[in-house]
CSV table of C-alpha atoms in Angstrom, one decimal:
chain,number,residue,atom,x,y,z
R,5,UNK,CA,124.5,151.6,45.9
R,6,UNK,CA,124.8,153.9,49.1
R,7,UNK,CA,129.0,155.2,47.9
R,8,UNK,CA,129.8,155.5,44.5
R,9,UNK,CA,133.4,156.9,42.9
R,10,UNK,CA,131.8,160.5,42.8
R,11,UNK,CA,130.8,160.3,46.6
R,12,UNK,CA,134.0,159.1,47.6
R,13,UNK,CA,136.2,161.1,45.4
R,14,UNK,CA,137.2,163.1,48.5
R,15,UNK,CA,139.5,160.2,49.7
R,16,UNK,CA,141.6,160.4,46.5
R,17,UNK,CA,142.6,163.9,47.8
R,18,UNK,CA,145.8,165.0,48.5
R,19,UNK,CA,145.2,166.4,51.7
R,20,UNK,CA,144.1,162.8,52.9
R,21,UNK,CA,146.4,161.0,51.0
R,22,UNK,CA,148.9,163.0,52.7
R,23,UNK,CA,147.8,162.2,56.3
R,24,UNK,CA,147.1,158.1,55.4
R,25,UNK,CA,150.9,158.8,54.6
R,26,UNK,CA,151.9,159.9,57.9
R,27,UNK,CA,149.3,158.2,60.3
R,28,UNK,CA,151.8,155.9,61.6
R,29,UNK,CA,154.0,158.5,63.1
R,30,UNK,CA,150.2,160.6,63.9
R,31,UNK,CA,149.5,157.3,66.0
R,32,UNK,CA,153.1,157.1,67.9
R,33,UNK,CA,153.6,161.0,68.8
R,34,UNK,CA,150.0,161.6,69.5
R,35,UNK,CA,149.8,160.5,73.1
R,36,UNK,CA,153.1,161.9,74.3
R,37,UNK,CA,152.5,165.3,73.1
R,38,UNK,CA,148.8,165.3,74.6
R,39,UNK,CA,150.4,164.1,77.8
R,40,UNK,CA,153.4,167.2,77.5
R,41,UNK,CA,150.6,169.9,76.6
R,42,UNK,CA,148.0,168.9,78.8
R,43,UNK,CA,150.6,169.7,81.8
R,44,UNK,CA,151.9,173.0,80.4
R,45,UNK,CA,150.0,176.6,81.4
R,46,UNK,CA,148.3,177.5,78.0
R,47,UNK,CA,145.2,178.4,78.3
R,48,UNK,CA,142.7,175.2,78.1
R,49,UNK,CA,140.9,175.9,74.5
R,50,UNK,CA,144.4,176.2,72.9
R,51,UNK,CA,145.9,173.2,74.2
R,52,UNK,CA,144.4,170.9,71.2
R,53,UNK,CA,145.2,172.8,68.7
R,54,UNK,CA,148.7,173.7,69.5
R,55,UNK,CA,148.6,169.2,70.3
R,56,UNK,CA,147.4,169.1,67.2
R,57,UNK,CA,149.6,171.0,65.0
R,58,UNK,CA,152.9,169.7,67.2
R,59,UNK,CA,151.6,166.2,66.6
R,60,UNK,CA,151.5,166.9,62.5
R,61,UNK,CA,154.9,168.8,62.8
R,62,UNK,CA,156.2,165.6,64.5
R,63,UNK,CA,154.7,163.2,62.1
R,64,UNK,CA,156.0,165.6,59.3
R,65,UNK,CA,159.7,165.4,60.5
R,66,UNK,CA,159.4,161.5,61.0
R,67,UNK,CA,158.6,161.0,57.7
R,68,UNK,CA,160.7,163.4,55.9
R,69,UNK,CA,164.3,162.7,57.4
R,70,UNK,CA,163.9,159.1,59.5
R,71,UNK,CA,161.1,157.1,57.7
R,72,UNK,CA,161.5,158.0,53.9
R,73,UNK,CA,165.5,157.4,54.0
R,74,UNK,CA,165.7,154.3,56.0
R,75,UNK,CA,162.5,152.7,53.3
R,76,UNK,CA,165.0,154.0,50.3
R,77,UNK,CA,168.2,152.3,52.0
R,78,UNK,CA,166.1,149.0,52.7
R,79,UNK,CA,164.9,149.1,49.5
R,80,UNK,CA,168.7,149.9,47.9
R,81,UNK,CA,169.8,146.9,49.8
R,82,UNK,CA,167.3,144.4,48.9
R,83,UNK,CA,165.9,143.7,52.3
């Protein structure tokens, strides 16, 4: 076989496990914050990165105070 549980162990990690827990909000904040950095005056080889790390801080914040308390009320409800 070409992947076996050794090869693949990496995707068990937490640092993966982690994003495939906030891709959802990586996928919806993504292409607004590209749009907002692109236009600003930083220089060009530091507008991904500071995307990048603005897109994760977003994601972060989604998760933490909007999407984990409204999946714990639906769930406390029944829905």
């Amino acid at each position: 076989a070409m992947f076996n549980a050794r090869s693949l162990g990496f995707l068990a990690g937490d640092l993966l496990s982690y994003f495939g827990r906030i891709s959802y909000a990586l996928y919806l904040f993504h292409y607004p914050v590209l749009k907002l950095v692109v236009g600003t005056a930083l220089p060009g080889d530091l507008k991904f990165p500071v995307a990048a790390l603005l897109v994760i801080l977003l994601a972060h914040i989604s998760g933490r105070f909007i999407e984990t308390p409204a999946a714990k009320r639906i769930r406390k409800l029944g829905l």
